[in-house]
JSON list of C-alpha atoms in Angstrom, two decimals:
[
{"chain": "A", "resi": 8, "resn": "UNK", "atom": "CA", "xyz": [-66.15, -58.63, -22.38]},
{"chain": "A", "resi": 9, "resn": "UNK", "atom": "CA", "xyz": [-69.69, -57.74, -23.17]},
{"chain": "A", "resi": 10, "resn": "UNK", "atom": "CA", "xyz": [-70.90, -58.09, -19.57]},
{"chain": "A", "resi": 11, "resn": "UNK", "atom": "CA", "xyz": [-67.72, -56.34, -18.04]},
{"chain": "A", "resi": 12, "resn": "UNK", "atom": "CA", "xyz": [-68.64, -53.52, -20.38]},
{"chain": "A", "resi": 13, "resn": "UNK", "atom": "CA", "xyz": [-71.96, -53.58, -18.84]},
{"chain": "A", "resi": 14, "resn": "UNK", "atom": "CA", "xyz": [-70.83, -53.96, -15.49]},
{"chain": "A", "resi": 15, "resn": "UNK", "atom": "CA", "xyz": [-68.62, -50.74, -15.90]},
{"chain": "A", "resi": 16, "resn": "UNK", "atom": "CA", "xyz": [-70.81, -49.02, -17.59]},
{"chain": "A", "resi": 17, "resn": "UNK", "atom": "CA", "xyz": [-73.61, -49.33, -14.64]},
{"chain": "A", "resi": 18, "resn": "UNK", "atom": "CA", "xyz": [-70.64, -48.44, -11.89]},
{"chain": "A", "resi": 19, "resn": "UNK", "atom": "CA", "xyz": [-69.75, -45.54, -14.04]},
{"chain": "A", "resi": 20, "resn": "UNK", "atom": "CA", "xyz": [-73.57, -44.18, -14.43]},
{"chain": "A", "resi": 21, "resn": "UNK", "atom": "CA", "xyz": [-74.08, -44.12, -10.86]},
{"chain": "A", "resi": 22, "resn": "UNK", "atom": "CA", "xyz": [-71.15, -41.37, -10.45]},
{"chain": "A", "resi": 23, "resn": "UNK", "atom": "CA", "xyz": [-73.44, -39.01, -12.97]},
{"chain": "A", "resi": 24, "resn": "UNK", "atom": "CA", "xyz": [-76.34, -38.96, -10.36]},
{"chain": "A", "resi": 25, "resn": "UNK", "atom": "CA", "xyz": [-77.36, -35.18, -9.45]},
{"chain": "A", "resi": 26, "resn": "UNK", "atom": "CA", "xyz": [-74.33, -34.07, -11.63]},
{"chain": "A", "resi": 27, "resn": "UNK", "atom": "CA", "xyz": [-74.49, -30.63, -14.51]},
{"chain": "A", "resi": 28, "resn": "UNK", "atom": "CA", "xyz": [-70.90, -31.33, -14.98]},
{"chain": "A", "resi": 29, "resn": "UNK", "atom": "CA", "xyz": [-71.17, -34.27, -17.02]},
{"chain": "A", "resi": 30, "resn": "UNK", "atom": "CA", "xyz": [-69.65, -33.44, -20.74]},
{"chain": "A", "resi": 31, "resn": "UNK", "atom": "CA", "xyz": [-71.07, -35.14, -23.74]},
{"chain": "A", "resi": 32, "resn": "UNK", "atom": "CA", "xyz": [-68.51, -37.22, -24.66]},
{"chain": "A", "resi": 33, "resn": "UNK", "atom": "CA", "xyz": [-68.48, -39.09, -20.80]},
{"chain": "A", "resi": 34, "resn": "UNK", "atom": "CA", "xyz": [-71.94, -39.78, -20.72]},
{"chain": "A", "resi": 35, "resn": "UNK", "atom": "CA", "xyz": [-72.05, -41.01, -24.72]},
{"chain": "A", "resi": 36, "resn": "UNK", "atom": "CA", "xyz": [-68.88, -43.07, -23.58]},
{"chain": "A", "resi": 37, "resn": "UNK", "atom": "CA", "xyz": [-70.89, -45.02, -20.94]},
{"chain": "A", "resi": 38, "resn": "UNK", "atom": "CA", "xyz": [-73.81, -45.51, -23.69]},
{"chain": "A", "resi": 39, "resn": "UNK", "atom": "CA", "xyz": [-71.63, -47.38, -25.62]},
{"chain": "A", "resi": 40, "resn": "UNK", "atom": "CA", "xyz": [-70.51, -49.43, -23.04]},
{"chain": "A", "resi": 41, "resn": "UNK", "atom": "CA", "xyz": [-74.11, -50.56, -21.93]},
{"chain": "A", "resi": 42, "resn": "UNK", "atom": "CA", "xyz": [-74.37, -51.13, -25.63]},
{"chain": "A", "resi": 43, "resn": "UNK", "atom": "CA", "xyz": [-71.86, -53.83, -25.51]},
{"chain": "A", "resi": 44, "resn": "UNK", "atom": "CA", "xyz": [-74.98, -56.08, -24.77]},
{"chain": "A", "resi": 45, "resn": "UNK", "atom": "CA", "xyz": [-76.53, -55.31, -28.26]},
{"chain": "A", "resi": 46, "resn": "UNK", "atom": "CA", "xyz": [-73.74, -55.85, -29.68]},
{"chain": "A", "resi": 47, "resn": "UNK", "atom": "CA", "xyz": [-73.40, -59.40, -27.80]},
{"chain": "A", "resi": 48, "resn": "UNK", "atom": "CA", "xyz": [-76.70, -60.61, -29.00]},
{"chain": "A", "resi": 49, "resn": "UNK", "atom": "CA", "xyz": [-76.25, -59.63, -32.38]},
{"chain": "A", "resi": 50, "resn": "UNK", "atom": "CA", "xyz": [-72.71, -61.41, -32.59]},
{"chain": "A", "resi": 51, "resn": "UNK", "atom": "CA", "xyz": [-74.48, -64.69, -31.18]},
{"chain": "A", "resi": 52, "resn": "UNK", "atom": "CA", "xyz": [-76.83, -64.48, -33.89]},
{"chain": "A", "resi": 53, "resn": "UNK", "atom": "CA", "xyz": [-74.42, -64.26, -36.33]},
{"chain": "A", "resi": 54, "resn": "UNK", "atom": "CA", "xyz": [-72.72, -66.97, -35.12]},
{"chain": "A", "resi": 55, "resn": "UNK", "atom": "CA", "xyz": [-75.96, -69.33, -34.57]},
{"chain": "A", "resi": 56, "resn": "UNK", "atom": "CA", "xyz": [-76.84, -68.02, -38.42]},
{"chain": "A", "resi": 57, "resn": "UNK", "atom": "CA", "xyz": [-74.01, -69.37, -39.47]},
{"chain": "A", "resi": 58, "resn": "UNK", "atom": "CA", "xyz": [-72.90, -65.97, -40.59]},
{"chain": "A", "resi": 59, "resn": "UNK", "atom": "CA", "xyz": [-68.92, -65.21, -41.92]},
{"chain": "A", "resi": 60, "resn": "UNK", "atom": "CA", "xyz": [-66.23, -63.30, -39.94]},
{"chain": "A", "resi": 61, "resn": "UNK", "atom": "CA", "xyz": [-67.12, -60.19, -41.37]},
{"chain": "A", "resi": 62, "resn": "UNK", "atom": "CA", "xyz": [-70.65, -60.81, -40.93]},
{"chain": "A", "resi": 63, "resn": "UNK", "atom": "CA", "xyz": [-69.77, -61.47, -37.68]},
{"chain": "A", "resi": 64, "resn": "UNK", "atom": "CA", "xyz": [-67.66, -58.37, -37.20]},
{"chain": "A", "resi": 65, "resn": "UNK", "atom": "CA", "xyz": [-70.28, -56.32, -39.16]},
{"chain": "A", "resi": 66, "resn": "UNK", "atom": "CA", "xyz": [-73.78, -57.52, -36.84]},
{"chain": "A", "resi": 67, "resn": "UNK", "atom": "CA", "xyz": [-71.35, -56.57, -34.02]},
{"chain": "A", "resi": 68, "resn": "UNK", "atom": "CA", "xyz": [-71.10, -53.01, -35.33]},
{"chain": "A", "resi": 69, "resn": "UNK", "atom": "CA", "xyz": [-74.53, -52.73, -35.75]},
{"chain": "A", "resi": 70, "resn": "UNK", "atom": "CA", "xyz": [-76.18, -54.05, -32.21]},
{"chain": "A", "resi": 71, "resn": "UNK", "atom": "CA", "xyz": [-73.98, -51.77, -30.77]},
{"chain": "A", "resi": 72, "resn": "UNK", "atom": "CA", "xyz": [-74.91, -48.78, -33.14]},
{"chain": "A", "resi": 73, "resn": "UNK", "atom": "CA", "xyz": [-78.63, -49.71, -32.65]},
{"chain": "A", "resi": 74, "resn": "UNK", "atom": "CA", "xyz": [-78.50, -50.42, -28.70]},
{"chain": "A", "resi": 75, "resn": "UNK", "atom": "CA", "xyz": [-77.32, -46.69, -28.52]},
{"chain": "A", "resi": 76, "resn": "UNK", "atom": "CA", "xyz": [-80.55, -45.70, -30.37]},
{"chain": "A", "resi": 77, "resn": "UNK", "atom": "CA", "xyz": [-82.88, -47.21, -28.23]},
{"chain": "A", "resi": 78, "resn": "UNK", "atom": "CA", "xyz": [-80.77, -45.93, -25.26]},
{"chain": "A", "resi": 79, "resn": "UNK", "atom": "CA", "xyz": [-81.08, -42.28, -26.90]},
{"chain": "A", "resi": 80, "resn": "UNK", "atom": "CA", "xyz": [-84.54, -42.70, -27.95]},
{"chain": "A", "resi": 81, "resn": "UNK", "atom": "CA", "xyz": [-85.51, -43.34, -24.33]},
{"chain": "A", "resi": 82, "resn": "UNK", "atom": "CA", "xyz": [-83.53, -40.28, -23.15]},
{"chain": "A", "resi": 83, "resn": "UNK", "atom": "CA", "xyz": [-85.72, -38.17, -25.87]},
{"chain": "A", "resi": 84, "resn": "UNK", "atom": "CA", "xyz": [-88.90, -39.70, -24.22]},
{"chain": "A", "resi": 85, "resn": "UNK", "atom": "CA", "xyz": [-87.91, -39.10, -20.91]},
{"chain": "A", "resi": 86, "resn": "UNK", "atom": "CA", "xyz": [-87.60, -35.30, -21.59]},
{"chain": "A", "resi": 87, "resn": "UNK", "atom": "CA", "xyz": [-90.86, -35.48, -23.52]},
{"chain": "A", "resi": 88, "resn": "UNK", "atom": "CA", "xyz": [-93.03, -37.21, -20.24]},
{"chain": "A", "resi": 89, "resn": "UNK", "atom": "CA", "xyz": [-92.75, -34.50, -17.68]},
{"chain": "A", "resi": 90, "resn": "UNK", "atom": "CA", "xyz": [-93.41, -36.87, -14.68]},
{"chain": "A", "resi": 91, "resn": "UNK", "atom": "CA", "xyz": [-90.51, -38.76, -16.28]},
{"chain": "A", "resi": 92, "resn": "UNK", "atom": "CA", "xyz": [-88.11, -36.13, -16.50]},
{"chain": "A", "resi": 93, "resn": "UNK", "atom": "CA", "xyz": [-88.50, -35.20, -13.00]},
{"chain": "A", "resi": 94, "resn": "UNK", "atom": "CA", "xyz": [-87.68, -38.71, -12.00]},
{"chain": "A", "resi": 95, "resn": "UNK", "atom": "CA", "xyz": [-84.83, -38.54, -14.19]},
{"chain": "A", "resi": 96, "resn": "UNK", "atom": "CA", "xyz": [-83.11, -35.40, -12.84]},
{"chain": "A", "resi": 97, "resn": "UNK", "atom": "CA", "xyz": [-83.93, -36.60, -8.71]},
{"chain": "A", "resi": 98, "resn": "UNK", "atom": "CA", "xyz": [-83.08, -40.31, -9.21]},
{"chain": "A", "resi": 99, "resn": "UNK", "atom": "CA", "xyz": [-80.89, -41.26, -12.33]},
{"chain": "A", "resi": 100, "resn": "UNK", "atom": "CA", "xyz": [-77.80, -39.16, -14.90]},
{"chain": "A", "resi": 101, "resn": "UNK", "atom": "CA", "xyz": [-79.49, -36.71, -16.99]},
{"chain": "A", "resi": 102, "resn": "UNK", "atom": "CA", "xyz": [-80.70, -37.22, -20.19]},
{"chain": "A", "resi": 103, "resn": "UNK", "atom": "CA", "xyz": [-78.16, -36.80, -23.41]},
{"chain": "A", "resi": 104, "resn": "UNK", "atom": "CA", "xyz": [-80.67, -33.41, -24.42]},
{"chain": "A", "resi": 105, "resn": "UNK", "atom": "CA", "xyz": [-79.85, -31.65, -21.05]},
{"chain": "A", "resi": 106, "resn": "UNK", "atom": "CA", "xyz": [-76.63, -32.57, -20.95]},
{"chain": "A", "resi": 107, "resn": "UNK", "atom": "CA", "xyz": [-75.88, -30.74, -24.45]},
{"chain": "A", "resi": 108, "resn": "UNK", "atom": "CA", "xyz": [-78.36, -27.92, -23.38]},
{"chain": "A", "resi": 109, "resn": "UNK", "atom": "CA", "xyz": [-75.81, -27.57, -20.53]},
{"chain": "A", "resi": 110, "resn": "UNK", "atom": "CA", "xyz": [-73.18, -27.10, -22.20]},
{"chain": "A", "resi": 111, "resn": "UNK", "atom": "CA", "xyz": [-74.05, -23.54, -23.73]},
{"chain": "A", "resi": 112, "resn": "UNK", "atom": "CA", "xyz": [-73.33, -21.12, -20.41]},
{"chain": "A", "resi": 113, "resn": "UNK", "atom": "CA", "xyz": [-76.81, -18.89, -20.43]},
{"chain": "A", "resi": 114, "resn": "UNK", "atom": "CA", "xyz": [-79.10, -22.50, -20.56]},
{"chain": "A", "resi": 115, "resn": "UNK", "atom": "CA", "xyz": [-76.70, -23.63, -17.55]},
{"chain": "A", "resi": 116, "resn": "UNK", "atom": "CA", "xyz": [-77.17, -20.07, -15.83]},
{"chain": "A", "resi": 117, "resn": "UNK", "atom": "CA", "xyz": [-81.25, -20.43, -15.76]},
{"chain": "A", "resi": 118, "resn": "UNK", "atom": "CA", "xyz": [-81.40, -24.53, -15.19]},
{"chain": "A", "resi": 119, "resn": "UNK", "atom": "CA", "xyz": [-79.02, -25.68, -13.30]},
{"chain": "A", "resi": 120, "resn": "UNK", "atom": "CA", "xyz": [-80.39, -24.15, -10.12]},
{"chain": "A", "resi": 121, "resn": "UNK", "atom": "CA", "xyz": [-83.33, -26.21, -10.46]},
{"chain": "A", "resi": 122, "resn": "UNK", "atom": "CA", "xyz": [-81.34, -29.83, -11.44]},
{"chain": "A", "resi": 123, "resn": "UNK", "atom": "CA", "xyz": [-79.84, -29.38, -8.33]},
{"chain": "A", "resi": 124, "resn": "UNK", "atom": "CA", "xyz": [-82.68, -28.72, -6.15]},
{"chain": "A", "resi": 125, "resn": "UNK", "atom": "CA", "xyz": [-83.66, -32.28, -3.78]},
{"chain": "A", "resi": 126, "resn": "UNK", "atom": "CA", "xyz": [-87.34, -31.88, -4.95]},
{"chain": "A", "resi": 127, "resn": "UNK", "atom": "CA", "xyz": [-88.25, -30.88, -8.78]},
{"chain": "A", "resi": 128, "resn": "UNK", "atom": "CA", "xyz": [-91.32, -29.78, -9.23]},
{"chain": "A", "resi": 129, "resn": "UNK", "atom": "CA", "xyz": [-93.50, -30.03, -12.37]},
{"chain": "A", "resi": 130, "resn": "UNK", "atom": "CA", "xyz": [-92.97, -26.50, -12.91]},
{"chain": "A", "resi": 131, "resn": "UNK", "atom": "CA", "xyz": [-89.18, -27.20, -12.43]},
{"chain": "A", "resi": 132, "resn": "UNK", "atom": "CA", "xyz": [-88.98, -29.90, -15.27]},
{"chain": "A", "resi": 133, "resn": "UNK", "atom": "CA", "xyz": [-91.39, -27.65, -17.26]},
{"chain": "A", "resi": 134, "resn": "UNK", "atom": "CA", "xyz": [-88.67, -24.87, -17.55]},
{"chain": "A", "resi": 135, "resn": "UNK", "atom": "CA", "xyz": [-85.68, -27.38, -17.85]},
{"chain": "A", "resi": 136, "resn": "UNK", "atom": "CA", "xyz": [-87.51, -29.49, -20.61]},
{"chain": "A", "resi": 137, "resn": "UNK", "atom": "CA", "xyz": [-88.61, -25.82, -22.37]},
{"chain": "A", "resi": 138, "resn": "UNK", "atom": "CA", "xyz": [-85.06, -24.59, -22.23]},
{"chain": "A", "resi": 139, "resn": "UNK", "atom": "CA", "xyz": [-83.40, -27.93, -22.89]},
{"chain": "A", "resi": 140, "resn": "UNK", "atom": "CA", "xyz": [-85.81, -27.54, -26.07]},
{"chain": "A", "resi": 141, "resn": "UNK", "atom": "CA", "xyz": [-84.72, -24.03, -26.95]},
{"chain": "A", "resi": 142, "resn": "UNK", "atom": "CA", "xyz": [-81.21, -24.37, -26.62]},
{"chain": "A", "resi": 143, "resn": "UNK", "atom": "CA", "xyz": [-80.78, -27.43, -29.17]},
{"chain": "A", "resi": 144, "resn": "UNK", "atom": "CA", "xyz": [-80.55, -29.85, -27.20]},
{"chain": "A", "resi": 145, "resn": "UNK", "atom": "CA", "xyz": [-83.62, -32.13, -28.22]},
{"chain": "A", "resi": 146, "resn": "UNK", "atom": "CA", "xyz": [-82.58, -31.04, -31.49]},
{"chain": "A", "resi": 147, "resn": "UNK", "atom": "CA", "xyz": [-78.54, -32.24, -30.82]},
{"chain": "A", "resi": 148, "resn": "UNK", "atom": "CA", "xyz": [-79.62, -35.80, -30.02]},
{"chain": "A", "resi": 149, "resn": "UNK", "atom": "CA", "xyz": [-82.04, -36.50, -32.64]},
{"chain": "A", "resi": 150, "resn": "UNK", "atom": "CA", "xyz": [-78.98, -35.20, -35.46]},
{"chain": "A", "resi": 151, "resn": "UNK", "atom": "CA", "xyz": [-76.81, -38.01, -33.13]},
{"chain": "A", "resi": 152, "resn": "UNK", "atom": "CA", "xyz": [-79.59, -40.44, -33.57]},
{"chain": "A", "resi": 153, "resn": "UNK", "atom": "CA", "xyz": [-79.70, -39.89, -37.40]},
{"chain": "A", "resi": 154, "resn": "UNK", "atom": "CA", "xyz": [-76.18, -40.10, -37.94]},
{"chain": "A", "resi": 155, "resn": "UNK", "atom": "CA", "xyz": [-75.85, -43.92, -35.76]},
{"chain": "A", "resi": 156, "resn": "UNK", "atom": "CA", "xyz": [-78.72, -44.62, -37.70]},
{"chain": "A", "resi": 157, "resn": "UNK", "atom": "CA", "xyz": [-76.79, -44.31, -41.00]},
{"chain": "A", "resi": 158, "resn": "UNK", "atom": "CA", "xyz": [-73.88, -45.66, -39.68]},
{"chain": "A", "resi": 159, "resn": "UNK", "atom": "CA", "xyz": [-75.95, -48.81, -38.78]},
{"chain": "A", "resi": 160, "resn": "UNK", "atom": "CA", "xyz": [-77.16, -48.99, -42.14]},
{"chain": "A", "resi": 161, "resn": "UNK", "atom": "CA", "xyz": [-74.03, -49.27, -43.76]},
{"chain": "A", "resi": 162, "resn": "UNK", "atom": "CA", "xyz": [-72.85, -52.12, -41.20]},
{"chain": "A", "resi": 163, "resn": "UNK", "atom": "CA", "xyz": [-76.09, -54.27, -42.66]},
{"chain": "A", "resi": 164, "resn": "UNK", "atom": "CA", "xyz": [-74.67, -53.77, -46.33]},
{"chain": "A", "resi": 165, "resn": "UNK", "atom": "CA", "xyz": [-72.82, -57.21, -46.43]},
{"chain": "A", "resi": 166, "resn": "UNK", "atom": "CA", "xyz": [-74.86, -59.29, -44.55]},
{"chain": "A", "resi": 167, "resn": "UNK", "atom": "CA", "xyz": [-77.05, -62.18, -46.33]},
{"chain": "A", "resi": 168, "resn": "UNK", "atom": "CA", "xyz": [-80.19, -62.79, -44.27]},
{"chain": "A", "resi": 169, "resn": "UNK", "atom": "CA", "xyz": [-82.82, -60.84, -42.60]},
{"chain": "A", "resi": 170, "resn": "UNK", "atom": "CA", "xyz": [-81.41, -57.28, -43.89]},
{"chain": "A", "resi": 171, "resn": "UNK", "atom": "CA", "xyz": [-85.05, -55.91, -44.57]},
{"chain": "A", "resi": 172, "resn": "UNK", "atom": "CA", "xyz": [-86.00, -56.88, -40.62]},
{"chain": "A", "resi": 173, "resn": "UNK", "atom": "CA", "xyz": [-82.29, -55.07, -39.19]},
{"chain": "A", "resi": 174, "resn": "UNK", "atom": "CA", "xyz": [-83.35, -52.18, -41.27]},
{"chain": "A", "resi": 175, "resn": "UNK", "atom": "CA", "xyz": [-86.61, -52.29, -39.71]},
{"chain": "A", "resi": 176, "resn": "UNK", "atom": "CA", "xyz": [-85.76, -52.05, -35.80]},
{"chain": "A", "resi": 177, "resn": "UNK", "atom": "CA", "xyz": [-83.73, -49.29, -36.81]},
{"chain": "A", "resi": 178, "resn": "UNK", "atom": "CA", "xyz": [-86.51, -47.14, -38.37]},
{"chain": "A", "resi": 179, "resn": "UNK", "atom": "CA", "xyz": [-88.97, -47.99, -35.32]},
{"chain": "A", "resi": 180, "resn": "UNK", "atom": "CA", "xyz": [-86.20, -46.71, -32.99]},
{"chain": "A", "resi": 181, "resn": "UNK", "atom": "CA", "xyz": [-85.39, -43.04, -34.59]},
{"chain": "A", "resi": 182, "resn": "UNK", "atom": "CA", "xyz": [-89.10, -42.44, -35.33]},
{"chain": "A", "resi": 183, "resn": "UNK", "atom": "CA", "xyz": [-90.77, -40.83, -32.31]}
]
């Protein structure tokens, strides 16, 4: 299931290329099908642990929670790096931030003539990073991030071993 998941989520991705349309919810659906991996990985380490079915169940919840974070927290940094943001808006889906700054009507209004030119220029990302910025939407994913962050933490309650270091990667990843 967990490389289906992955599979679909790549196919799906590639339909958000040079797209303003895209709605929240879509793109944080296909984030949590790419984090089907995490949550593979963790699962296999439960089971190679020698962990219980809830322990089991629980790692699950959390590699997924936490392979969202690092998927967001590269979305933040690729609005931070200008040269990276340009890159973003030619080649790949948006990042989460512009997304949510395009969902309020007067950010759309001033950017999305410039996400949908071929060529964006430094000055281009400059204004879409600056009004990404100013209408929340930096601000939007990092209040995601912090609520998957305590939802992770609550999935690590039960389990035995290694707590401290689960904790840990989840700190590193919401701390920019």
């Amino acid at each position: 299931r967990t490389f289906f998941d992955l599979g679909d989520a790549e196919a799906l991705e590639l339909r958000f290329r040079r797209r303003i349309d895209i709605t929240p919810e879509e793109y944080l659906h296909v984030l949590e099908k790419k984090a089907a991996i995490v949550e593979g990985y963790a699962q296999i380490g439960a089971i190679l642990g020698g962990g219980s079915k809830k322990e089991l169940e629980n790692l699950g919840k959390y590699g997924k929670a936490l392979g969202i974070l690092i998927m967001l927290r590269d979305d933040l940094i690729d609005i931070i790096d200008i040269e990276e943001a340009r890159h973003r808006i030619e080649r790949e889906s948006l990042p989460l931030p512009i997304i949510y700054a395009l969902q309020n009507p007067k950010t759309k209004s001033v950017i999305a003539p410039y996400l949908l030119k071929r060529t964006i220029t430094k000055k281009d990302a400059k204004l879409i990073v600056q009004s990404t910025h100013e209408a929340g939407g930096t601000r939007r994913c990092q209040e995601l991030m912090q609520r998957l962050a305590k939802e992770a933490y609550t999935y690590l309650k039960e389990v035995k071993y290694n707590k401290a270091d689960l904790e840990l990667l989840i700190r590193a990843v919401i701390s920019l």
